[in-house]
Amino acid sequence: MDWKLRVILAVMASAWGLLFFSLGLRLTFPSDAAKTFLVQQVDELSGGQYALRMDDVSPWWGTGLSLENAQVLMREAPKPRRRPRKGQDQEAADEPEADPYRLLVELTEVSARIKPLTTLLSRAPTFSLAANLYEGDVAGVVSQSGAVTNIDVLGTDINLERMPVDGETLKAKLAGALRARINLVVDAEDAKNTTGKVRFEVDGLRMSEASLMGFTLGEANFSEAVLSLNVEQGRAKVKKGSFVSDLVQLQIDGEVQLQSPLGRSRLRLDFNVKLAEELDKLARLAPGVKEARDAEGVLHFTCSGTLDSPECGPEGARRGRVGGPIDIDSVGGPGVEGGDEEPMDADERKRRRDERLAERRERIRQLREQREAGGGENNGEDPELAGPGDQRRPGPINGPLNVPDEEDMPPGDRDPRLYTDDVTIRDEPFPPDEQDRPPVDELGYED
């Protein structure tokens, strides 16, 4: 038999065998088992923070999988449940539990397969990715060696109409074609070793029905929309952040300190906004704009906190404050609560508050022991001391209040001496509006 004929027969036999193998694999592929496995893997690897949902799973090129209508979701913090009112049925008060996850991204189709030759040569699992994201295409290569993951992904023609912005600070409907390039080396064990570059650019960006920091923006067509970041030693620094239109010009600067998980990454971003004259007049009526304006009419805002819980406001404003001047002494220095360094979270503030209260109770206990040891008008029996926000006043109900001498008071608790020449004493009842005033701690103030 001629050698050419042998080659042709061998090729045909291989193709015939591959065809039947692919057909048999597709017909007998355990789709349900693959879906369960993928969902469990995403849940375990993310510690329950993320979830994966899909309609179907099928084989792709023999060594990969293809997912249809895949959704990536992130778990939201649970909201406190409302207590039932008196006389209200417990079952009636119970509201149906909402989905604890919110949608991050939805892919019409996403496929991934292992590259056998590249994996053998590099001795690291290497995967090829392809996806349809909001009418656009995403392709790339991901390889992993231990805790280090190399990511090289390119996205083109992603329709922003499917990605509206719905945040506390900015809300808007978008239109345009997004191009994205992500080239990163990510260290899962130590985020400081993460390096690379990220760039987002939008062609024909149009923004409508937008509101920023409480005031409404008109429709804007952007001639430039670019956000580029350089990642070095775990810090994603903004190389260029520029969004220019006829109504608004936005410049972004700052950095993001990457953490693991990604939602805990710390923000330190500055936003400089220049509005058109007709829009600027309306913006002056919005809260916080006056404090953010400089002499040239540019608005300066700062975002801090984490990716999961960002906090944005006028640049230099104290946490939670929008208006009014800021007292430097009340704000504190670096490393102090309310200072210019990392803001403290609720747990840290509560811990410090508890420490201060414990110190005050200890001082009161020591003073009480001193009076009991030395005797006094009450023969060691002290009246009940009213705490902060208590509406009780020393009198016949609570008994007389023995105030220790100033010399016995710890430093910092001594009050300046008052002289009768400077004070006019009036014996008057409290005004009616103060008699039933609730304690301060019930109004939500924190010490």
Short mmCIF file of C-alpha atoms in Angstrom, two decimals:
data_model
loop_
_atom_site.label_atom_id
_atom_site.label_comp_id
_atom_site.label_asym_id
_atom_site.label_seq_id
_atom_site.Cartn_x
_atom_site.Cartn_y
_atom_site.Cartn_z
CA MET A 1 0.00 0.00 0.00
CA ASP A 2 1.29 3.40 -0.94
CA TRP A 3 2.54 5.46 2.04
CA LYS A 4 0.39 8.42 1.00
CA LEU A 5 -2.70 6.28 1.24
CA ARG A 6 -1.62 5.08 4.68
CA VAL A 7 -1.27 8.67 5.88
CA ILE A 8 -4.70 9.58 4.54
CA LEU A 9 -6.29 6.56 6.22
CA ALA A 10 -4.57 7.37 9.53
CA VAL A 11 -5.78 10.96 9.44
CA MET A 12 -9.32 9.90 8.58
CA ALA A 13 -9.34 7.30 11.35
CA SER A 14 -8.12 9.86 13.88
CA ALA A 15 -10.74 12.37 12.79
CA TRP A 16 -13.45 9.71 12.90
CA GLY A 17 -12.43 8.64 16.40
CA LEU A 18 -12.25 12.24 17.63
CA LEU A 19 -15.71 12.94 16.21
CA PHE A 20 -17.27 9.99 18.01
CA PHE A 21 -15.39 10.82 21.22
CA SER A 22 -16.64 14.42 21.17
CA LEU A 23 -20.18 13.33 20.37
CA GLY A 24 -20.17 10.73 23.13
CA LEU A 25 -18.69 13.18 25.63
CA ARG A 26 -21.35 15.77 24.88
CA LEU A 27 -24.18 13.24 25.12
CA THR A 28 -22.96 11.64 28.34
CA PHE A 29 -21.42 14.70 30.02
CA PRO A 30 -22.50 14.97 33.71
CA SER A 31 -23.79 18.54 33.51
CA ASP A 32 -25.53 18.56 36.91
CA ALA A 33 -22.50 17.16 38.70
CA ALA A 34 -20.24 19.74 37.01
CA LYS A 35 -22.55 22.59 38.03
CA THR A 36 -22.58 21.41 41.65
CA PHE A 37 -18.80 21.08 41.67
CA LEU A 38 -18.21 24.57 40.27
CA VAL A 39 -20.67 26.20 42.68
CA GLN A 40 -19.03 24.48 45.65
CA GLN A 41 -15.53 25.43 44.52
CA VAL A 42 -16.39 29.12 44.17
CA ASP A 43 -18.09 29.13 47.58
CA GLU A 44 -15.18 27.38 49.33
CA LEU A 45 -12.38 29.34 47.67
CA SER A 46 -14.06 32.70 48.40
CA GLY A 47 -15.06 31.80 51.95
CA GLY A 48 -18.73 32.28 51.14
CA GLN A 49 -18.23 35.85 49.91
CA TYR A 50 -19.00 35.06 46.27
CA ALA A 51 -21.40 32.73 44.49
CA LEU A 52 -21.64 31.32 40.97
CA ARG A 53 -24.89 30.54 39.19
CA MET A 54 -25.44 29.20 35.69
CA ASP A 55 -28.06 27.60 33.45
CA ASP A 56 -25.97 24.85 31.88
CA VAL A 57 -22.46 23.40 31.66
CA SER A 58 -21.07 21.63 28.60
CA PRO A 59 -17.63 20.40 27.45
CA TRP A 60 -15.45 22.77 25.40
CA TRP A 61 -12.62 21.62 23.15
CA GLY A 62 -12.23 18.37 25.02
CA THR A 63 -10.19 19.85 27.89
CA GLY A 64 -12.49 22.64 29.02
CA LEU A 65 -15.95 23.68 30.10
CA SER A 66 -18.46 26.16 28.73
CA LEU A 67 -21.04 27.88 30.97
CA GLU A 68 -24.26 29.42 29.68
CA ASN A 69 -25.84 32.48 31.33
CA ALA A 70 -23.34 32.53 34.18
CA GLN A 71 -23.73 35.00 37.04
CA VAL A 72 -21.14 36.03 39.61
CA LEU A 73 -22.67 37.36 42.83
CA MET A 74 -21.30 38.84 46.06
CA ARG A 75 -22.76 38.32 49.53
CA GLU A 76 -24.09 41.47 51.19
CA ALA A 77 -23.93 42.16 54.91
CA PRO A 78 -27.15 41.02 56.63
CA LYS A 79 -29.54 43.78 57.65
CA PRO A 80 -30.88 43.84 61.23
CA ARG A 81 -34.37 42.43 61.53
CA ARG A 82 -37.14 44.63 62.88
CA ARG A 83 -38.67 43.71 66.20
CA PRO A 84 -42.45 43.19 66.24
CA ARG A 85 -44.51 45.85 67.96
CA LYS A 86 -46.66 45.09 70.95
CA GLY A 87 -49.76 43.18 69.95
CA GLN A 88 -48.31 42.41 66.51
CA ASP A 89 -48.16 38.78 65.49
CA GLN A 90 -44.61 37.46 65.24
CA GLU A 91 -45.35 35.72 61.95
CA ALA A 92 -46.84 38.92 60.50
CA ALA A 93 -43.74 40.87 61.53
CA ASP A 94 -41.42 38.41 59.83
CA GLU A 95 -40.60 39.62 56.36
CA PRO A 96 -39.55 37.19 53.64
CA GLU A 97 -35.79 36.82 53.57
CA ALA A 98 -34.22 38.61 50.64
CA ASP A 99 -31.49 37.11 48.50
CA PRO A 100 -28.24 37.66 50.46
CA TYR A 101 -26.29 38.05 47.21
CA ARG A 102 -26.18 40.93 44.75
CA LEU A 103 -25.25 40.57 41.10
CA LEU A 104 -21.72 41.62 40.14
CA VAL A 105 -21.46 40.49 36.54
CA GLU A 106 -23.52 38.45 34.10
CA LEU A 107 -22.01 36.55 31.18
CA THR A 108 -24.03 35.18 28.30
CA GLU A 109 -21.40 32.51 27.74
CA VAL A 110 -18.02 31.88 29.34
CA SER A 111 -15.61 29.12 28.42
CA ALA A 112 -12.34 27.97 29.92
CA ARG A 113 -10.01 25.14 29.02
CA ILE A 114 -6.61 23.98 30.13
CA LYS A 115 -3.73 24.35 27.65
CA PRO A 116 -1.89 21.01 27.89
CA LEU A 117 1.30 21.93 26.04
CA THR A 118 1.79 25.25 27.84
CA THR A 119 1.04 23.61 31.18
CA LEU A 120 3.70 20.94 30.60
CA LEU A 121 6.34 23.43 29.47
CA SER A 122 5.75 25.98 32.24
CA ARG A 123 4.93 23.41 34.95
CA ALA A 124 2.02 25.63 35.97
CA PRO A 125 -1.67 25.10 35.17
CA THR A 126 -2.53 27.46 32.30
CA PHE A 127 -6.06 28.18 31.17
CA SER A 128 -7.48 29.90 28.12
CA LEU A 129 -10.59 32.03 28.66
CA ALA A 130 -13.29 33.33 26.31
CA ALA A 131 -16.56 35.02 27.24
CA ASN A 132 -19.42 37.14 25.93
CA LEU A 133 -19.90 40.02 28.37
CA TYR A 134 -22.73 42.48 27.74
CA GLU A 135 -22.56 42.11 23.94
CA GLY A 136 -18.76 42.41 24.03
CA ASP A 137 -15.91 39.90 23.89
CA VAL A 138 -13.46 38.96 26.62
CA ALA A 139 -10.43 36.75 26.01
CA GLY A 140 -7.33 35.98 28.00
CA VAL A 141 -4.93 33.56 29.64
CA VAL A 142 -4.66 32.73 33.33
CA SER A 143 -1.89 30.64 34.88
CA GLN A 144 -1.25 29.70 38.49
CA SER A 145 1.90 28.67 40.33
CA GLY A 146 1.33 28.13 44.02
CA ALA A 147 -0.23 31.26 45.51
CA VAL A 148 0.76 33.41 42.51
CA THR A 149 -1.70 33.91 39.65
CA ASN A 150 -0.83 35.54 36.32
CA ILE A 151 -3.74 37.27 34.61
CA ASP A 152 -3.72 38.69 31.08
CA VAL A 153 -7.23 39.59 29.90
CA LEU A 154 -8.51 41.85 27.12
CA GLY A 155 -12.11 43.04 26.81
CA THR A 156 -13.55 44.91 23.83
CA ASP A 157 -16.88 46.49 22.84
CA ILE A 158 -18.57 45.91 26.20
CA ASN A 159 -21.93 47.68 26.18
CA LEU A 160 -22.18 50.01 29.18
CA GLU A 161 -25.95 50.30 28.85
CA ARG A 162 -26.05 46.95 30.66
CA MET A 163 -23.94 48.34 33.51
CA PRO A 164 -25.75 51.26 35.21
CA VAL A 165 -24.09 52.98 38.16
CA ASP A 166 -26.19 52.78 41.32
CA GLY A 167 -24.12 53.89 44.30
CA GLU A 168 -24.73 56.14 47.28
CA THR A 169 -22.49 58.88 45.86
CA LEU A 170 -23.06 58.54 42.11
CA LYS A 171 -26.05 57.24 40.18
CA ALA A 172 -26.25 57.30 36.40
CA LYS A 173 -27.25 55.51 33.23
CA LEU A 174 -24.34 54.96 30.87
CA ALA A 175 -23.83 54.28 27.19
CA GLY A 176 -20.68 53.55 25.23
CA ALA A 177 -18.22 50.79 24.34
CA LEU A 178 -15.76 49.78 27.05
CA ARG A 179 -12.25 48.51 26.35
CA ALA A 180 -10.39 46.94 29.24
CA ARG A 181 -6.89 45.49 29.60
CA ILE A 182 -5.84 43.72 32.79
CA ASN A 183 -2.29 42.43 33.18
CA LEU A 184 -1.58 41.43 36.77
CA VAL A 185 0.57 39.12 38.86
CA VAL A 186 -1.52 38.46 41.99
CA ASP A 187 -0.09 36.96 45.18
CA ALA A 188 -2.95 35.49 47.21
CA GLU A 189 -0.82 35.09 50.36
CA ASP A 190 0.75 38.54 50.40
CA ALA A 191 -1.04 41.33 48.53
CA LYS A 192 2.10 43.50 48.74
CA ASN A 193 3.67 41.33 46.03
CA THR A 194 0.89 42.09 43.53
CA THR A 195 2.11 44.01 40.46
CA GLY A 196 0.87 44.90 37.00
CA LYS A 197 -1.25 47.36 35.03
CA VAL A 198 -4.96 47.98 34.56
CA ARG A 199 -6.55 50.28 31.98
CA PHE A 200 -10.17 51.11 31.18
CA GLU A 201 -11.21 53.32 28.26
CA VAL A 202 -14.67 54.11 26.91
CA ASP A 203 -15.48 55.17 23.36
CA GLY A 204 -18.53 57.42 23.00
CA LEU A 205 -19.32 57.58 26.71
CA ARG A 206 -22.69 59.18 27.41
CA MET A 207 -24.14 59.73 30.87
CA SER A 208 -27.80 60.48 31.57
CA GLU A 209 -30.15 60.65 34.56
CA ALA A 210 -27.13 61.15 36.80
CA SER A 211 -26.83 62.49 40.33
CA LEU A 212 -23.57 63.21 42.14
CA MET A 213 -23.35 63.87 45.88
CA GLY A 214 -27.04 64.73 46.01
CA PHE A 215 -27.48 67.05 43.02
CA THR A 216 -28.72 66.20 39.53
CA LEU A 217 -26.51 66.29 36.45
CA GLY A 218 -27.75 66.78 32.92
CA GLU A 219 -26.93 64.52 30.00
CA ALA A 220 -23.22 64.61 29.20
CA ASN A 221 -21.25 63.34 26.19
CA PHE A 222 -17.61 62.66 27.04
CA SER A 223 -14.77 63.32 24.65
CA GLU A 224 -12.35 61.48 26.95
CA ALA A 225 -12.95 58.69 29.45
CA VAL A 226 -9.81 56.95 30.69
CA LEU A 227 -8.81 55.29 33.95
CA SER A 228 -5.33 53.78 34.11
CA LEU A 229 -3.65 52.26 37.17
CA ASN A 230 -0.16 50.99 37.89
CA VAL A 231 0.07 48.30 40.57
CA GLU A 232 3.32 48.11 42.53
CA GLN A 233 3.89 46.38 45.86
CA GLY A 234 0.18 45.92 46.40
CA ARG A 235 -0.70 49.58 45.75
CA ALA A 236 -2.87 50.41 42.75
CA LYS A 237 -1.94 54.03 41.98
CA VAL A 238 -3.97 56.07 39.53
CA LYS A 239 -1.72 56.93 36.59
CA LYS A 240 -4.44 58.74 34.67
CA GLY A 241 -8.06 59.32 35.57
CA SER A 242 -9.72 61.78 33.22
CA PHE A 243 -13.36 62.16 32.19
CA VAL A 244 -14.05 65.26 30.08
CA SER A 245 -17.40 66.48 28.72
CA ASP A 246 -19.15 69.76 27.99
CA LEU A 247 -20.98 69.68 31.35
CA VAL A 248 -18.50 68.15 33.75
CA GLN A 249 -14.76 67.52 33.94
CA LEU A 250 -13.60 64.89 36.42
CA GLN A 251 -10.01 64.16 37.43
CA ILE A 252 -9.19 61.19 39.68
CA ASP A 253 -6.04 60.75 41.75
CA GLY A 254 -4.95 58.56 44.64
CA GLU A 255 -4.43 54.88 45.27
CA VAL A 256 -6.00 51.65 46.50
CA GLN A 257 -4.14 49.52 49.04
CA LEU A 258 -4.95 45.97 47.99
CA GLN A 259 -5.98 43.46 50.64
CA SER A 260 -7.26 39.91 50.71
CA PRO A 261 -10.17 39.49 50.27
CA LEU A 262 -10.44 42.24 47.68
CA GLY A 263 -13.43 43.88 49.37
CA ARG A 264 -11.22 44.88 52.31
CA SER A 265 -8.86 46.92 50.12
CA ARG A 266 -8.37 50.44 51.50
CA LEU A 267 -9.33 53.47 49.40
CA ARG A 268 -7.63 56.84 49.28
CA LEU A 269 -9.02 58.53 46.18
CA ASP A 270 -9.42 62.22 45.36
CA PHE A 271 -12.02 63.49 42.89
CA ASN A 272 -11.74 66.98 41.40
CA VAL A 273 -14.92 68.09 39.64
CA LYS A 274 -15.35 71.16 37.43
CA LEU A 275 -18.93 71.90 36.43
CA ALA A 276 -20.32 74.03 33.63
CA GLU A 277 -21.65 77.43 34.69
CA GLU A 278 -25.35 76.56 34.43
CA LEU A 279 -24.81 73.34 36.35
CA ASP A 280 -22.58 74.98 38.92
CA LYS A 281 -25.37 77.35 39.97
CA LEU A 282 -27.62 74.41 40.78
CA ALA A 283 -24.83 72.54 42.51
CA ARG A 284 -24.37 75.33 45.05
CA LEU A 285 -27.73 74.42 46.56
CA ALA A 286 -26.70 70.82 47.23
CA PRO A 287 -25.41 69.84 50.70
CA GLY A 288 -21.65 69.57 51.02
CA VAL A 289 -20.84 71.47 47.83
CA LYS A 290 -19.90 74.70 49.62
CA GLU A 291 -17.34 72.90 51.76
CA ALA A 292 -15.89 71.13 48.70
CA ARG A 293 -15.44 74.28 46.56
CA ASP A 294 -12.08 76.02 46.23
CA ALA A 295 -11.35 79.59 45.12
CA GLU A 296 -11.40 78.59 41.43
CA GLY A 297 -14.77 76.84 41.66
CA VAL A 298 -13.39 73.29 41.53
CA LEU A 299 -15.12 70.76 43.78
CA HIS A 300 -12.87 68.43 45.76
CA PHE A 301 -14.18 65.14 47.13
CA THR A 302 -12.39 62.30 48.88
CA CYS A 303 -13.31 58.62 49.12
CA SER A 304 -11.84 56.47 51.88
CA GLY A 305 -12.80 53.28 53.68
CA THR A 306 -12.89 49.96 51.84
CA LEU A 307 -14.19 48.73 48.51
CA ASP A 308 -17.08 47.04 50.31
CA SER A 309 -17.86 50.11 52.48
CA PRO A 310 -16.58 53.31 50.82
CA GLU A 311 -17.12 56.65 52.53
CA CYS A 312 -17.12 59.75 50.32
CA GLY A 313 -17.49 63.41 51.16
CA PRO A 314 -16.01 66.88 50.74
CA GLU A 315 -12.23 66.86 50.92
CA GLY A 316 -11.01 67.43 54.47
CA ALA A 317 -14.43 66.97 56.06
CA ARG A 318 -14.59 64.95 59.22
CA ARG A 319 -16.20 61.51 59.13
CA GLY A 320 -19.96 61.87 58.89
CA ARG A 321 -19.88 65.69 58.63
CA VAL A 322 -20.80 67.72 55.61
CA GLY A 323 -21.10 71.31 56.77
CA GLY A 324 -19.42 73.61 59.23
CA PRO A 325 -15.79 74.37 60.03
CA ILE A 326 -13.56 71.70 61.51
CA ASP A 327 -11.72 72.25 64.79
CA ILE A 328 -8.20 70.86 64.50
CA ASP A 329 -8.11 69.94 68.19
CA SER A 330 -11.36 68.01 67.89
CA VAL A 331 -10.20 66.13 64.82
CA GLY A 332 -6.92 64.92 66.26
CA GLY A 333 -3.61 64.11 64.70
CA PRO A 334 -2.34 61.14 62.73
CA GLY A 335 -3.32 57.86 64.28
CA VAL A 336 -6.03 59.43 66.45
CA GLU A 337 -9.73 58.84 65.93
CA GLY A 338 -10.97 61.39 63.43
CA GLY A 339 -7.43 62.27 62.28
CA ASP A 340 -5.99 62.31 58.83
CA GLU A 341 -4.78 58.70 58.88
CA GLU A 342 -6.79 55.50 58.63
CA PRO A 343 -10.35 56.05 59.97
CA MET A 344 -11.41 53.73 62.77
CA ASP A 345 -14.22 51.30 62.22
CA ALA A 346 -17.20 50.83 64.53
CA ASP A 347 -15.58 48.03 66.53
CA GLU A 348 -12.48 50.11 67.29
CA ARG A 349 -14.57 53.11 68.36
CA LYS A 350 -16.67 50.90 70.63
CA ARG A 351 -13.55 49.37 72.19
CA ARG A 352 -12.07 52.78 73.00
CA ARG A 353 -15.37 54.03 74.32
CA ASP A 354 -15.65 51.01 76.63
CA GLU A 355 -12.11 51.63 77.87
CA ARG A 356 -12.93 55.24 78.74
CA LEU A 357 -16.10 54.22 80.56
CA ALA A 358 -14.19 51.56 82.50
CA GLU A 359 -11.61 54.15 83.57
CA ARG A 360 -14.34 56.48 84.80
CA ARG A 361 -16.06 53.72 86.77
CA GLU A 362 -12.73 52.80 88.36
CA ARG A 363 -12.12 56.40 89.41
CA ILE A 364 -15.60 56.61 90.94
CA ARG A 365 -15.02 53.33 92.80
CA GLN A 366 -11.70 54.56 94.18
CA LEU A 367 -13.24 57.82 95.36
CA ARG A 368 -16.08 55.91 97.00
CA GLU A 369 -13.61 53.67 98.86
CA GLN A 370 -11.66 56.72 100.02
CA ARG A 371 -14.80 58.31 101.44
CA GLU A 372 -15.88 55.09 103.13
CA ALA A 373 -12.46 54.74 104.74
CA GLY A 374 -12.43 58.36 106.00
CA GLY A 375 -16.12 58.66 106.96
CA GLY A 376 -18.38 61.62 106.11
CA GLU A 377 -21.83 63.03 106.31
CA ASN A 378 -23.37 59.87 104.88
CA ASN A 379 -21.34 57.46 107.02
CA GLY A 380 -20.08 55.66 103.95
CA GLU A 381 -23.45 55.50 102.21
CA ASP A 382 -23.19 57.16 98.82
CA PRO A 383 -26.10 58.36 96.78
CA GLU A 384 -26.71 56.77 93.42
CA LEU A 385 -24.59 58.56 90.84
CA ALA A 386 -26.28 59.55 87.62
CA GLY A 387 -24.45 58.59 84.46
CA PRO A 388 -24.09 60.53 81.21
CA GLY A 389 -27.48 61.42 79.80
CA ASP A 390 -29.31 60.53 83.05
CA GLN A 391 -32.13 62.98 83.77
CA ARG A 392 -32.04 62.32 87.52
CA ARG A 393 -30.82 65.23 89.61
CA PRO A 394 -29.41 65.19 93.16
CA GLY A 395 -32.28 65.80 95.56
CA PRO A 396 -34.61 64.13 98.01
CA ILE A 397 -35.16 61.11 95.72
CA ASN A 398 -31.54 60.20 95.11
CA GLY A 399 -30.16 61.57 98.35
CA PRO A 400 -27.49 64.21 98.88
CA LEU A 401 -24.48 64.12 96.60
CA ASN A 402 -21.08 64.37 98.26
CA VAL A 403 -18.64 65.91 95.79
CA PRO A 404 -14.98 65.11 96.62
CA ASP A 405 -12.53 67.91 97.17
CA GLU A 406 -10.77 69.16 94.09
CA GLU A 407 -7.42 67.94 95.45
CA ASP A 408 -8.80 64.37 95.50
CA MET A 409 -9.94 64.48 91.89
CA PRO A 410 -7.71 62.85 89.28
CA PRO A 411 -5.97 65.22 86.85
CA GLY A 412 -8.25 66.22 84.02
CA ASP A 413 -11.45 65.93 86.08
CA ARG A 414 -11.00 69.16 88.01
CA ASP A 415 -13.35 71.99 87.11
CA PRO A 416 -12.33 75.65 87.25
CA ARG A 417 -13.35 77.31 90.51
CA LEU A 418 -16.51 79.37 90.37
CA TYR A 419 -16.98 82.53 92.42
CA THR A 420 -20.36 83.80 93.52
CA ASP A 421 -19.50 87.23 92.20
CA ASP A 422 -19.43 85.81 88.69
CA VAL A 423 -22.53 83.61 88.86
CA THR A 424 -26.16 84.50 89.50
CA ILE A 425 -27.85 81.51 91.12
CA ARG A 426 -31.53 81.03 90.25
CA ASP A 427 -33.73 78.34 91.73
CA GLU A 428 -36.01 77.62 88.77
CA PRO A 429 -37.48 74.36 87.43
CA PHE A 430 -36.38 73.06 84.06
CA PRO A 431 -38.35 74.35 81.09
CA PRO A 432 -41.18 72.05 80.02
CA ASP A 433 -39.35 71.01 76.87
CA GLU A 434 -36.47 69.62 78.90
CA GLN A 435 -38.42 67.75 81.54
CA ASP A 436 -39.25 64.84 79.22
CA ARG A 437 -36.16 65.02 77.07
CA PRO A 438 -34.75 61.50 76.42
CA PRO A 439 -31.25 60.63 77.60
CA VAL A 440 -28.40 61.57 75.29
CA ASP A 441 -27.39 57.98 74.68
CA GLU A 442 -30.85 57.27 73.20
CA LEU A 443 -30.39 59.98 70.59
CA GLY A 444 -27.57 58.08 68.90
CA TYR A 445 -24.63 60.20 70.06
CA GLU A 446 -21.40 58.41 70.76
CA ASP A 447 -18.89 59.34 73.43
#
